[in-house]
PDB file of C-alpha atoms in Angstrom:
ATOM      1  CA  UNK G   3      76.061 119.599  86.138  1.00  0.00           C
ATOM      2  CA  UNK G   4      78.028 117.041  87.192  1.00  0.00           C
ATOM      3  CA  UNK G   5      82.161 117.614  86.869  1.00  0.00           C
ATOM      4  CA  UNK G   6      85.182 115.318  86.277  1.00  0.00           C
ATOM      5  CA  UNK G   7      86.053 115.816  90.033  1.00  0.00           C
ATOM      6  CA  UNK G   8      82.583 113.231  91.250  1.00  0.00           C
ATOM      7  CA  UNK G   9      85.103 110.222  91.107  1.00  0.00           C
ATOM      8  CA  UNK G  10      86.390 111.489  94.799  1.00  0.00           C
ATOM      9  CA  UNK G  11      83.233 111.767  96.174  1.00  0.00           C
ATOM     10  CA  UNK G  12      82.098 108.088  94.940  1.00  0.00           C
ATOM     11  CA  UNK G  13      83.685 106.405  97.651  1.00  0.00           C
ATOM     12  CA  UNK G  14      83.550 107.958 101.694  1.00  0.00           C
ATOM     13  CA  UNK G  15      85.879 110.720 100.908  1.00  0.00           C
ATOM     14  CA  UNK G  16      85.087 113.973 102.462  1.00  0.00           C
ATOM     15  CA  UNK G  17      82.520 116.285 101.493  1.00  0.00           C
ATOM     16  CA  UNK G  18      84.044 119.460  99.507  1.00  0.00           C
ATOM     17  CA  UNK G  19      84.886 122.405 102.158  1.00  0.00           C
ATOM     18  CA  UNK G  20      83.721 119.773 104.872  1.00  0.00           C
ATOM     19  CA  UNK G  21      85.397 117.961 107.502  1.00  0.00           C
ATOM     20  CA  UNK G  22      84.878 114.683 107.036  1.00  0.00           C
ATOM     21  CA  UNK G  23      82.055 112.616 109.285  1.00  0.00           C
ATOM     22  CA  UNK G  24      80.512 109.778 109.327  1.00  0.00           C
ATOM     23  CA  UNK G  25      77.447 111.302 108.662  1.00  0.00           C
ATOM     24  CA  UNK G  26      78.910 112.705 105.437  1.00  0.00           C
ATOM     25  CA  UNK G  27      79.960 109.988 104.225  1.00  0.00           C
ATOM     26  CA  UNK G  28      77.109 108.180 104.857  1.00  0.00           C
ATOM     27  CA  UNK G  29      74.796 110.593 102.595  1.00  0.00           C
ATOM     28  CA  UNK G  30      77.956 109.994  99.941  1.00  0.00           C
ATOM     29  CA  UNK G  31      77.697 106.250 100.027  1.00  0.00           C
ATOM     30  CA  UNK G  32      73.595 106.555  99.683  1.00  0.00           C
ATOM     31  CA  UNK G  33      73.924 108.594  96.620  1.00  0.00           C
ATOM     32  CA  UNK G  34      76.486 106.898  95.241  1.00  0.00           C
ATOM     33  CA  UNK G  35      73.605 103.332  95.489  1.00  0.00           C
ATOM     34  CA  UNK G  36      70.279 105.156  94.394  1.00  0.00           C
ATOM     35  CA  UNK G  37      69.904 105.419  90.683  1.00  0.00           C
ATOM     36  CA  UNK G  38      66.753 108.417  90.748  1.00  0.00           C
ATOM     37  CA  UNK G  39      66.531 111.833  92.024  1.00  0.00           C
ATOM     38  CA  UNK G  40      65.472 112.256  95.528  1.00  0.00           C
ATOM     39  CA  UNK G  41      65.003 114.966  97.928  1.00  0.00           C
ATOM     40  CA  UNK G  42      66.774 115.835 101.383  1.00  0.00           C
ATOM     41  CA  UNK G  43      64.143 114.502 103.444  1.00  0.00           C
ATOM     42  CA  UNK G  44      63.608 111.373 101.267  1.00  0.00           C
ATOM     43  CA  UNK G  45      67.559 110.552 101.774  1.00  0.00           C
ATOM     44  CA  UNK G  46      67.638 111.493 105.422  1.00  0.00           C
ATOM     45  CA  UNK G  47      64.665 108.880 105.888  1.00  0.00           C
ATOM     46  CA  UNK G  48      66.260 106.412 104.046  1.00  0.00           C
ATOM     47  CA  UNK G  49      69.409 106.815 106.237  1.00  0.00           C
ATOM     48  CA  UNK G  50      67.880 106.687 109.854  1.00  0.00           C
ATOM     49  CA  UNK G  51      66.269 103.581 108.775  1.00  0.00           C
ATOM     50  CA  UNK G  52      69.674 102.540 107.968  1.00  0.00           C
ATOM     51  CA  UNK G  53      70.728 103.082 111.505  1.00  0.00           C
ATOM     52  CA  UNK G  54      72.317 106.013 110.798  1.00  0.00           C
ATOM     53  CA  UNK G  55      71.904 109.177 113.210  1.00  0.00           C
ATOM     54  CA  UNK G  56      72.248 111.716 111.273  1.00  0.00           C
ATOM     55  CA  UNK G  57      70.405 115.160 111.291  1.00  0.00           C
ATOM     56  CA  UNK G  58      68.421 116.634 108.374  1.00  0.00           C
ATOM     57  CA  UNK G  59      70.123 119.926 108.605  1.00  0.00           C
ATOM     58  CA  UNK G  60      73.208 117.739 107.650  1.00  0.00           C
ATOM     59  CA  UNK G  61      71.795 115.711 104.927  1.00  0.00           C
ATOM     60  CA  UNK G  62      70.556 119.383 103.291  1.00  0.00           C
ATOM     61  CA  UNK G  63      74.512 121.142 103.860  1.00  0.00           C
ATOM     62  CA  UNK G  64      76.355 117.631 102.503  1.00  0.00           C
ATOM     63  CA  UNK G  65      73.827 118.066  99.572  1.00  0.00           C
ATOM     64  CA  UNK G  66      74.869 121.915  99.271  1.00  0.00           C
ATOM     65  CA  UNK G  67      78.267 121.242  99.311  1.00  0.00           C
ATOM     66  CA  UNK G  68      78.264 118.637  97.136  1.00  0.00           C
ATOM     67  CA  UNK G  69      75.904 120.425  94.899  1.00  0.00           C
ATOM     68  CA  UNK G  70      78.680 123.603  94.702  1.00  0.00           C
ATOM     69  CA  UNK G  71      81.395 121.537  93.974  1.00  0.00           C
ATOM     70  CA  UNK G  72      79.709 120.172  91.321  1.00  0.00           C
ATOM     71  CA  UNK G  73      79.413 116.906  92.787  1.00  0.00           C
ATOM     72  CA  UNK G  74      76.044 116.283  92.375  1.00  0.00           C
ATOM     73  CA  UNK G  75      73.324 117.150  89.984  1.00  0.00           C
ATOM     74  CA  UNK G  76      70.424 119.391  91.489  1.00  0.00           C
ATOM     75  CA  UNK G  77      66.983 119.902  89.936  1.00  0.00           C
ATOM     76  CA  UNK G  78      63.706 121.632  90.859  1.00  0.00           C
ATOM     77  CA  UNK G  79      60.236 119.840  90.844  1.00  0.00           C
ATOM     78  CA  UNK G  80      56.915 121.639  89.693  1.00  0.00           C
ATOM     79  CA  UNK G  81      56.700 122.363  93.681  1.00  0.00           C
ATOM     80  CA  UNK G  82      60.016 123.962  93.766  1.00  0.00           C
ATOM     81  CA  UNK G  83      61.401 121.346  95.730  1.00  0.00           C
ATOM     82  CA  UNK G  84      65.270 120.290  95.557  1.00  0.00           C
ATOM     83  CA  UNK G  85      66.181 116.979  94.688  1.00  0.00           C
ATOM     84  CA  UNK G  86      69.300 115.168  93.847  1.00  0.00           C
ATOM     85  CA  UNK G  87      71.474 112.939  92.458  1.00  0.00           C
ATOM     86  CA  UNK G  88      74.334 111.688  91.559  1.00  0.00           C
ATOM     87  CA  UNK G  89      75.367 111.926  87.690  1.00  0.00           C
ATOM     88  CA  UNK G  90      77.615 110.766  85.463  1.00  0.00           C
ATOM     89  CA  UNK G  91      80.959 112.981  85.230  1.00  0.00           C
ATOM     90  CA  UNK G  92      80.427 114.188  81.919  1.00  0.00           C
ATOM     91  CA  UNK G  93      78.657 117.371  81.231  1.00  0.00           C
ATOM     92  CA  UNK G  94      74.778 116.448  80.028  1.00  0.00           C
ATOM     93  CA  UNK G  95      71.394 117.981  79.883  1.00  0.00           C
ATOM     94  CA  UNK G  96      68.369 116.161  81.526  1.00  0.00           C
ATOM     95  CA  UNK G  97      64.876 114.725  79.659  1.00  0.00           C
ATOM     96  CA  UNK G  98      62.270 115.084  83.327  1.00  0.00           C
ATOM     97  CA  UNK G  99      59.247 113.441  83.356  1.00  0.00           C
ATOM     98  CA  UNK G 100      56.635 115.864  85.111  1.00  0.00           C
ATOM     99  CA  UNK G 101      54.363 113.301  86.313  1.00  0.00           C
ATOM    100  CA  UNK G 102      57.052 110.596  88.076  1.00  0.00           C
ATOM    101  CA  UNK G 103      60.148 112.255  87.922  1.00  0.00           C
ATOM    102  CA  UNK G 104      62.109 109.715  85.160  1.00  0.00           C
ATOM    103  CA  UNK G 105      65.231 111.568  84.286  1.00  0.00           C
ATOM    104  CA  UNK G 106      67.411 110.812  81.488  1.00  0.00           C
ATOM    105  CA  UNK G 107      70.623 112.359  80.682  1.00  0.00           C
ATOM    106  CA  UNK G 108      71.289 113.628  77.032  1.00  0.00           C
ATOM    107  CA  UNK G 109      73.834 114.859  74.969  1.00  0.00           C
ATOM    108  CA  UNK G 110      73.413 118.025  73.387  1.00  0.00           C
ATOM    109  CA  UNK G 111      76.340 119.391  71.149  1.00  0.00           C
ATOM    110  CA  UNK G 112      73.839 121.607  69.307  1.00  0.00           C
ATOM    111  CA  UNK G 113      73.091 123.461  73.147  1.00  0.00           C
ATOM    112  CA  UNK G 114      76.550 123.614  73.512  1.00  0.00           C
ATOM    113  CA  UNK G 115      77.252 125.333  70.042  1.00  0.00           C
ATOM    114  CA  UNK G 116      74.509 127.569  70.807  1.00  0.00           C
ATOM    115  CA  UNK G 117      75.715 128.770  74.387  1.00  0.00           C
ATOM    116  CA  UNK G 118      78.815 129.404  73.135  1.00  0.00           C
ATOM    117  CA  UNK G 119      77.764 131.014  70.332  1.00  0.00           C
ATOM    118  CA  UNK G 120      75.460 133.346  72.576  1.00  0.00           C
ATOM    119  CA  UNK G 121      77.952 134.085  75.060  1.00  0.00           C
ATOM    120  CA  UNK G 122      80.806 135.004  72.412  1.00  0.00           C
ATOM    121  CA  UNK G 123      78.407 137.396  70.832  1.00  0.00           C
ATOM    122  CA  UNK G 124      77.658 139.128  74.038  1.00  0.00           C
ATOM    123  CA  UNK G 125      81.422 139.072  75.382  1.00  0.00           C
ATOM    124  CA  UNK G 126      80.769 136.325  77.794  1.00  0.00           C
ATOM    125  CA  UNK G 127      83.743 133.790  78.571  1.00  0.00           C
ATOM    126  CA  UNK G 128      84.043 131.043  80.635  1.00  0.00           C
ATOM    127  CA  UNK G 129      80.326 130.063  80.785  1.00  0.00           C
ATOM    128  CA  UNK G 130      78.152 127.411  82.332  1.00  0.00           C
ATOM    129  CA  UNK G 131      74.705 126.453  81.632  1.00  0.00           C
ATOM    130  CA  UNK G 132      71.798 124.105  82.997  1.00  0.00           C
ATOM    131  CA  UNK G 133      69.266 122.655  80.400  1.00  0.00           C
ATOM    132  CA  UNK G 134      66.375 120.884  80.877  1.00  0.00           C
ATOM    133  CA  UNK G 135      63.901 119.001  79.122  1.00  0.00           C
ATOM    134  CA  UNK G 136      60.367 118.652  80.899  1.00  0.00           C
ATOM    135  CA  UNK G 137      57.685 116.659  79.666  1.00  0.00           C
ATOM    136  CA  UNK G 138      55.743 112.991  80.012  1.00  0.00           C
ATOM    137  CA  UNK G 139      57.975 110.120  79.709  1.00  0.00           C
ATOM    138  CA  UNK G 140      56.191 106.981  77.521  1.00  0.00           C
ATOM    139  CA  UNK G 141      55.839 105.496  80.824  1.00  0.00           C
ATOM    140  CA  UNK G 142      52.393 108.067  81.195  1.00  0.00           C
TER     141      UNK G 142
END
């Protein structure tokens, strides 16, 4: 999930454990204008028609590194495939349609009891947890 660090990646500013490039802060800017979850090769296309030259092999370790420092929000398709995006900075759960890929983050207090809950019972501390919601949106 996303963290209260994302405001410094929202502008150019470098890429967690990165030096800073123009190609990193290229992929930066483009997530910080696209509103849906795409994939590596769907953002590298979208920048080399931008005019940027920029390798897929850095689009995918920007979106890594972003992804570990909890820049950016990650999710799995029914293929398996990565794709991304940038969220907002509070911690949320996602609603993902199966059929187009709509994502909507949601609060959940009641997950968060829960986790906590589970964890405290087991002697778990300082946990973290990913939830998501899969189904059709109304748009299907």
């Amino acid at each position: 999930m996303s963290s209260a660090s994302s405001a410094t990646a929202r502008g150019s500013a470098p890429v967690p454990g990165r030096r800073a490039t123009k190609q990193r802060a290229a992929v930066v800017e483009l997530l910080n204008e696209v509103d849906d979850f795409r994939s590596a090769q769907e953002l590298h296309d979208e920048l080399r028609k931008r005019g940027d030259g920029i390798g897929l092999t850095t689009v995918y370790r920007t979106l890594q590194s972003l992804s570990e420092a909890g820049e950016i929000d990650v999710l799995r398709t029914g293929s398996g495939e990565a794709i991304y995006r940038r969220c907002s900075a509070h911690h949320h759960h996602h609603l993902v349609c199966r059929v187009c890929s709509r994502t909507v983050e949601v609060e959940g207090p009641a997950v968060e009891r829960w986790a906590e809950k589970i964890a405290s019972a087991h002697g778990f501390s300082e946990i973290s947890h990913t939830v998501e919601i899969v189904g059709i949106c109304d748009r299907h």
